GROMACS .gro file of N, CA, C and O in nm:
model
  336
    1MET      N    1  -0.404   1.643   1.887
    1MET     CA    2  -0.294   1.551   1.876
    1MET      C    3  -0.165   1.630   1.856
    1MET      O    4  -0.162   1.726   1.781
    2ASP      N    5  -0.060   1.587   1.926
    2ASP     CA    6   0.068   1.654   1.915
    2ASP      C    7   0.182   1.552   1.909
    2ASP      O    8   0.159   1.432   1.908
    3VAL      N    9   0.304   1.603   1.905
    3VAL     CA   10   0.422   1.517   1.895
    3VAL      C   11   0.432   1.422   2.015
    3VAL      O   12   0.473   1.306   2.000
    4ASN      N   13   0.393   1.467   2.132
    4ASN     CA   14   0.397   1.381   2.252
    4ASN      C   15   0.301   1.263   2.240
    4ASN      O   16   0.334   1.151   2.280
    5PHE      N   17   0.184   1.287   2.186
    5PHE     CA   18   0.085   1.180   2.164
    5PHE      C   19   0.144   1.074   2.071
    5PHE      O   20   0.139   0.955   2.100
    6VAL      N   21   0.200   1.120   1.961
    6VAL     CA   22   0.262   1.029   1.864
    6VAL      C   23   0.376   0.952   1.929
    6VAL      O   24   0.387   0.830   1.916
    7GLY      N   25   0.461   1.023   2.002
    7GLY     CA   26   0.574   0.961   2.070
    7GLY      C   27   0.532   0.855   2.169
    7GLY      O   28   0.594   0.749   2.179
    8ASN      N   29   0.425   0.880   2.243
    8ASN     CA   30   0.376   0.783   2.341
    8ASN      C   31   0.328   0.654   2.274
    8ASN      O   32   0.355   0.544   2.324
    9ILE      N   33   0.259   0.667   2.162
    9ILE     CA   34   0.211   0.548   2.091
    9ILE      C   35   0.330   0.469   2.036
    9ILE      O   36   0.335   0.346   2.049
   10ILE      N   37   0.425   0.537   1.978
   10ILE     CA   38   0.544   0.468   1.925
   10ILE      C   39   0.621   0.400   2.039
   10ILE      O   40   0.663   0.285   2.025
   11ASP      N   41   0.637   0.470   2.150
   11ASP     CA   42   0.709   0.413   2.265
   11ASP      C   43   0.642   0.284   2.314
   11ASP      O   44   0.710   0.187   2.347
   12LYS      N   45   0.509   0.284   2.320
   12LYS     CA   46   0.436   0.164   2.363
   12LYS      C   47   0.462   0.048   2.268
   12LYS      O   48   0.480  -0.066   2.311
   13LYS      N   49   0.462   0.076   2.139
   13LYS     CA   50   0.489  -0.028   2.039
   13LYS      C   51   0.631  -0.082   2.055
   13LYS      O   52   0.654  -0.202   2.046
   14GLN      N   53   0.726   0.008   2.075
   14GLN     CA   54   0.866  -0.032   2.087
   14GLN      C   55   0.892  -0.116   2.211
   14GLN      O   56   0.982  -0.199   2.211
   15GLU      N   57   0.814  -0.097   2.315
   15GLU     CA   58   0.828  -0.179   2.436
   15GLU      C   59   0.795  -0.325   2.406
   15GLU      O   60   0.854  -0.415   2.463
   16LYS      N   61   0.701  -0.347   2.315
   16LYS     CA   62   0.659  -0.484   2.280
   16LYS      C   63   0.756  -0.548   2.181
   16LYS      O   64   0.789  -0.665   2.194
   17ASP      N   65   0.797  -0.473   2.079
   17ASP     CA   66   0.892  -0.524   1.979
   17ASP      C   67   0.957  -0.404   1.912
   17ASP      O   68   0.893  -0.332   1.836
   18ASP      N   69   1.084  -0.384   1.941
   18ASP     CA   70   1.156  -0.267   1.891
   18ASP      C   71   1.194  -0.278   1.744
   18ASP      O   72   1.226  -0.179   1.680
   19ASN      N   73   1.190  -0.398   1.687
   19ASN     CA   74   1.236  -0.418   1.550
   19ASN      C   75   1.127  -0.411   1.443
   19ASN      O   76   1.156  -0.383   1.328
   20PHE      N   77   1.002  -0.436   1.481
   20PHE     CA   78   0.894  -0.446   1.384
   20PHE      C   79   0.768  -0.382   1.443
   20PHE      O   80   0.710  -0.435   1.538
   21LEU      N   81   0.727  -0.269   1.387
   21LEU     CA   82   0.612  -0.195   1.438
   21LEU      C   83   0.501  -0.193   1.332
   21LEU      O   84   0.527  -0.166   1.215
   22VAL      N   85   0.379  -0.223   1.373
   22VAL     CA   86   0.264  -0.219   1.283
   22VAL      C   87   0.159  -0.125   1.343
   22VAL      O   88   0.122  -0.139   1.460
   23PHE      N   89   0.110  -0.034   1.260
   23PHE     CA   90   0.004   0.057   1.300
   23PHE      C   91  -0.118   0.026   1.214
   23PHE      O   92  -0.115   0.045   1.093
   24SER      N   93  -0.223  -0.024   1.277
   24SER     CA   94  -0.341  -0.066   1.201
   24SER      C   95  -0.448   0.043   1.197
   24SER      O   96  -0.451   0.134   1.281
   25PHE      N   97  -0.536   0.030   1.099
   25PHE     CA   98  -0.650   0.121   1.087
   25PHE      C   99  -0.735   0.114   1.214
   25PHE      O  100  -0.772   0.216   1.271
   26PHE      N  101  -0.765  -0.008   1.258
   26PHE     CA  102  -0.849  -0.028   1.376
   26PHE      C  103  -0.788   0.042   1.498
   26PHE      O  104  -0.858   0.112   1.572
   27GLU      N  105  -0.660   0.023   1.516
   27GLU     CA  106  -0.592   0.082   1.632
   27GLU      C  107  -0.604   0.234   1.633
   27GLU      O  108  -0.641   0.294   1.735
   28LEU      N  109  -0.575   0.297   1.521
   28LEU     CA  110  -0.576   0.444   1.517
   28LEU      C  111  -0.718   0.500   1.514
   28LEU      O  112  -0.747   0.598   1.583
   29ARG      N  113  -0.805   0.439   1.437
   29ARG     CA  114  -0.940   0.492   1.421
   29ARG      C  115  -1.030   0.460   1.540
   29ARG      O  116  -1.104   0.546   1.586
   30VAL      N  117  -1.022   0.337   1.590
   30VAL     CA  118  -1.114   0.294   1.696
   30VAL      C  119  -1.051   0.310   1.834
   30VAL      O  120  -1.108   0.375   1.922
   31THR      N  121  -0.935   0.251   1.854
   31THR     CA  122  -0.873   0.255   1.987
   31THR      C  123  -0.839   0.398   2.029
   31THR      O  124  -0.867   0.438   2.142
   32TYR      N  125  -0.777   0.474   1.936
   32TYR     CA  126  -0.737   0.611   1.970
   32TYR      C  127  -0.836   0.716   1.923
   32TYR      O  128  -0.816   0.835   1.946
   33ASN      N  129  -0.944   0.674   1.855
   33ASN     CA  130  -1.053   0.762   1.814
   33ASN      C  131  -1.005   0.881   1.730
   33ASN      O  132  -1.049   0.994   1.749
   34LEU      N  133  -0.913   0.854   1.635
   34LEU     CA  134  -0.862   0.960   1.550
   34LEU      C  135  -0.949   0.976   1.426
   34LEU      O  136  -1.000   0.879   1.372
   35THR      N  137  -0.965   1.100   1.381
   35THR     CA  138  -1.036   1.127   1.256
   35THR      C  139  -0.943   1.095   1.139
   35THR      O  140  -0.823   1.072   1.158
   36GLU      N  141  -0.995   1.097   1.018
   36GLU     CA  142  -0.912   1.072   0.900
   36GLU      C  143  -0.799   1.174   0.890
   36GLU      O  144  -0.685   1.139   0.857
   37ASP      N  145  -0.828   1.301   0.918
   37ASP     CA  146  -0.724   1.406   0.915
   37ASP      C  147  -0.618   1.382   1.022
   37ASP      O  148  -0.499   1.399   0.997
   38GLU      N  149  -0.663   1.341   1.140
   38GLU     CA  150  -0.569   1.313   1.249
   38GLU      C  151  -0.482   1.192   1.217
   38GLU      O  152  -0.362   1.190   1.249
   39ILE      N  153  -0.540   1.093   1.150
   39ILE     CA  154  -0.462   0.976   1.110
   39ILE      C  155  -0.353   1.016   1.010
   39ILE      O  156  -0.238   0.975   1.022
   40SER      N  157  -0.389   1.101   0.915
   40SER     CA  158  -0.290   1.149   0.817
   40SER      C  159  -0.176   1.222   0.887
   40SER      O  160  -0.058   1.200   0.857
   41LYS      N  161  -0.210   1.308   0.981
   41LYS     CA  162  -0.109   1.382   1.057
   41LYS      C  163  -0.025   1.287   1.141
   41LYS      O  164   0.098   1.300   1.150
   42PHE      N  165  -0.090   1.189   1.206
   42PHE     CA  166  -0.019   1.090   1.287
   42PHE      C  167   0.082   1.015   1.202
   42PHE      O  168   0.197   0.997   1.242
   43LEU      N  169   0.041   0.970   1.084
   43LEU     CA  170   0.130   0.895   0.997
   43LEU      C  171   0.248   0.980   0.951
   43LEU      O  172   0.362   0.932   0.944
   44GLU      N  173   0.223   1.106   0.922
   44GLU     CA  174   0.330   1.197   0.880
   44GLU      C  175   0.432   1.217   0.992
   44GLU      O  176   0.552   1.205   0.971
   45LEU      N  177   0.383   1.246   1.113
   45LEU     CA  178   0.472   1.268   1.227
   45LEU      C  179   0.546   1.140   1.265
   45LEU      O  180   0.666   1.144   1.297
   46SER      N  181   0.477   1.027   1.260
   46SER     CA  182   0.538   0.899   1.293
   46SER      C  183   0.649   0.865   1.193
   46SER      O  184   0.756   0.820   1.232
   47LYS      N  185   0.621   0.885   1.067
   47LYS     CA  186   0.719   0.856   0.962
   47LYS      C  187   0.847   0.936   0.987
   47LYS      O  188   0.957   0.881   0.983
   48ASN      N  189   0.832   1.064   1.016
   48ASN     CA  190   0.948   1.149   1.041
   48ASN      C  191   1.028   1.098   1.161
   48ASN      O  192   1.150   1.086   1.154
   49ARG      N  193   0.959   1.070   1.269
   49ARG     CA  194   1.029   1.024   1.390
   49ARG      C  195   1.098   0.890   1.367
   49ARG      O  196   1.214   0.870   1.405
   50LEU      N  197   1.027   0.796   1.305
   50LEU     CA  198   1.082   0.663   1.286
   50LEU      C  199   1.200   0.664   1.188
   50LEU      O  200   1.300   0.597   1.211
   51GLU      N  201   1.189   0.739   1.080
   51GLU     CA  202   1.301   0.747   0.986
   51GLU      C  203   1.423   0.812   1.049
   51GLU      O  204   1.536   0.773   1.019
   52ASN      N  205   1.402   0.905   1.139
   52ASN     CA  206   1.513   0.970   1.210
   52ASN      C  207   1.578   0.880   1.314
   52ASN      O  208   1.685   0.911   1.365
   53THR      N  209   1.511   0.768   1.347
   53THR     CA  210   1.567   0.673   1.444
   53THR      C  211   1.595   0.537   1.378
   53THR      O  212   1.579   0.433   1.439
   54ASN      N  213   1.634   0.544   1.249
   54ASN     CA  214   1.680   0.427   1.173
   54ASN      C  215   1.576   0.318   1.149
   54ASN      O  216   1.606   0.200   1.156
   55TYR      N  217   1.454   0.359   1.119
   55TYR     CA  218   1.351   0.265   1.075
   55TYR      C  219   1.324   0.289   0.927
   55TYR      O  220   1.331   0.402   0.879
   56LYS      N  221   1.291   0.184   0.858
   56LYS     CA  222   1.242   0.193   0.721
   56LYS      C  223   1.090   0.184   0.732
   56LYS      O  224   1.037   0.093   0.797
   57VAL      N  225   1.019   0.277   0.670
   57VAL     CA  226   0.875   0.289   0.686
   57VAL      C  227   0.803   0.252   0.556
   57VAL      O  228   0.843   0.295   0.448
   58TYR      N  229   0.697   0.173   0.569
   58TYR     CA  230   0.617   0.129   0.455
   58TYR      C  231   0.469   0.157   0.484
   58TYR      O  232   0.425   0.149   0.597
   59PHE      N  233   0.394   0.185   0.376
   59PHE     CA  234   0.252   0.215   0.390
   59PHE      C  235   0.168   0.111   0.316
   59PHE      O  236   0.219   0.030   0.240
   60THR      N  237   0.037   0.116   0.336
   60THR     CA  238  -0.057   0.020   0.278
   60THR      C  239  -0.025  -0.007   0.131
   60THR      O  240  -0.009   0.086   0.053
   61GLY      N  241  -0.010  -0.136   0.099
   61GLY     CA  242   0.016  -0.176  -0.038
   61GLY      C  243   0.163  -0.190  -0.072
   61GLY      O  244   0.197  -0.250  -0.174
   62ASP      N  245   0.252  -0.135   0.009
   62ASP     CA  246   0.396  -0.146  -0.017
   62ASP      C  247   0.446  -0.287   0.012
   62ASP      O  248   0.398  -0.353   0.103
   63ASP      N  249   0.546  -0.329  -0.065
   63ASP     CA  250   0.614  -0.456  -0.038
   63ASP      C  251   0.737  -0.428   0.047
   63ASP      O  252   0.802  -0.323   0.031
   64TYR      N  253   0.771  -0.522   0.135
   64TYR     CA  254   0.890  -0.509   0.219
   64TYR      C  255   0.945  -0.647   0.250
   64TYR      O  256   0.876  -0.747   0.237
   65SER      N  257   1.071  -0.651   0.288
   65SER     CA  258   1.134  -0.777   0.328
   65SER      C  259   1.156  -0.776   0.477
   65SER      O  260   1.202  -0.676   0.534
   66TYR      N  261   1.123  -0.888   0.540
   66TYR     CA  262   1.142  -0.902   0.684
   66TYR      C  263   1.169  -1.048   0.715
   66TYR      O  264   1.093  -1.135   0.672
   67LEU      N  265   1.275  -1.073   0.786
   67LEU     CA  266   1.315  -1.209   0.824
   67LEU      C  267   1.324  -1.302   0.703
   67LEU      O  268   1.278  -1.416   0.706
   68GLY      N  269   1.380  -1.250   0.595
   68GLY     CA  270   1.405  -1.332   0.477
   68GLY      C  271   1.288  -1.356   0.386
   68GLY      O  272   1.299  -1.431   0.289
   69SER      N  273   1.174  -1.297   0.414
   69SER     CA  274   1.059  -1.316   0.324
   69SER      C  275   1.003  -1.181   0.281
   69SER      O  276   1.014  -1.083   0.351
   70THR      N  277   0.945  -1.181   0.162
   70THR     CA  278   0.883  -1.060   0.109
   70THR      C  279   0.736  -1.058   0.151
   70THR      O  280   0.666  -1.158   0.136
   71ARG      N  281   0.695  -0.946   0.204
   71ARG     CA  282   0.557  -0.931   0.250
   71ARG      C  283   0.499  -0.802   0.194
   71ARG      O  284   0.570  -0.720   0.139
   72LYS      N  285   0.369  -0.787   0.212
   72LYS     CA  286   0.299  -0.666   0.167
   72LYS      C  287   0.225  -0.606   0.285
   72LYS      O  288   0.167  -0.679   0.366
   73VAL      N  289   0.227  -0.473   0.295
   73VAL     CA  290   0.149  -0.405   0.399
   73VAL      C  291   0.003  -0.425   0.362
   73VAL      O  292  -0.041  -0.384   0.254
   74GLN      N  293  -0.073  -0.490   0.449
   74GLN     CA  294  -0.211  -0.528   0.422
   74GLN      C  295  -0.305  -0.407   0.424
   74GLN      O  296  -0.271  -0.301   0.475
   75ASP      N  297  -0.424  -0.426   0.370
   75ASP     CA  298  -0.522  -0.317   0.361
   75ASP      C  299  -0.562  -0.262   0.497
   75ASP      O  300  -0.594  -0.144   0.509
   76ASN      N  301  -0.560  -0.347   0.600
   76ASN     CA  302  -0.599  -0.301   0.734
   76ASN      C  303  -0.481  -0.244   0.813
   76ASN      O  304  -0.497  -0.199   0.925
   77GLU      N  305  -0.362  -0.246   0.752
   77GLU     CA  306  -0.243  -0.189   0.815
   77GLU      C  307  -0.210  -0.057   0.746
   77GLU      O  308  -0.198  -0.052   0.623
   78LEU      N  309  -0.196   0.049   0.822
   78LEU     CA  310  -0.167   0.179   0.763
   78LEU      C  311  -0.018   0.202   0.748
   78LEU      O  312   0.026   0.269   0.654
   79MET      N  313   0.061   0.146   0.841
   79MET     CA  314   0.205   0.167   0.835
   79MET      C  315   0.277   0.053   0.904
   79MET      O  316   0.232   0.004   1.009
   80VAL      N  317   0.390   0.013   0.846
   80VAL     CA  318   0.480  -0.085   0.906
   80VAL      C  319   0.618  -0.019   0.911
   80VAL      O  320   0.661   0.043   0.813
   81ALA      N  321   0.686  -0.034   1.024
   81ALA     CA  322   0.821   0.023   1.038
   81ALA      C  323   0.914  -0.089   1.084
   81ALA      O  324   0.882  -0.164   1.177
   82ILE      N  325   1.029  -0.100   1.016
   82ILE     CA  326   1.126  -0.204   1.046
   82ILE      C  327   1.258  -0.138   1.080
   82ILE      O  328   1.309  -0.054   1.004
   83LYS      N  329   1.315  -0.176   1.194
   83LYS     CA  330   1.444  -0.123   1.239
   83LYS      C  331   1.553  -0.171   1.144
   83LYS      O  332   1.562  -0.289   1.113
   84GLU      N  333   1.636  -0.077   1.098
   84GLU     CA  334   1.746  -0.112   1.007
   84GLU      C  335   1.869  -0.152   1.085
   84GLU      O  336   1.893  -0.112   1.193
   0.00000   0.00000   0.00000
């Protein structure tokens, strides 16, 4: 896994909804067949890229506000990114 792999996944998500991105455990572990170590690296690289492009990043268990309501990153969601 490299920066291009991470970028491609983020780009696909942004094509669907540029303001609200969700990365689930199922998606990374099953769809992309990443190991636990690869998931950790993916989340680290994604966080850096997204924060550098004006996203606020939240991880499992974090509370966040979106569209006027307070929500929590669910157990099956590894990361949520919201465009600022």
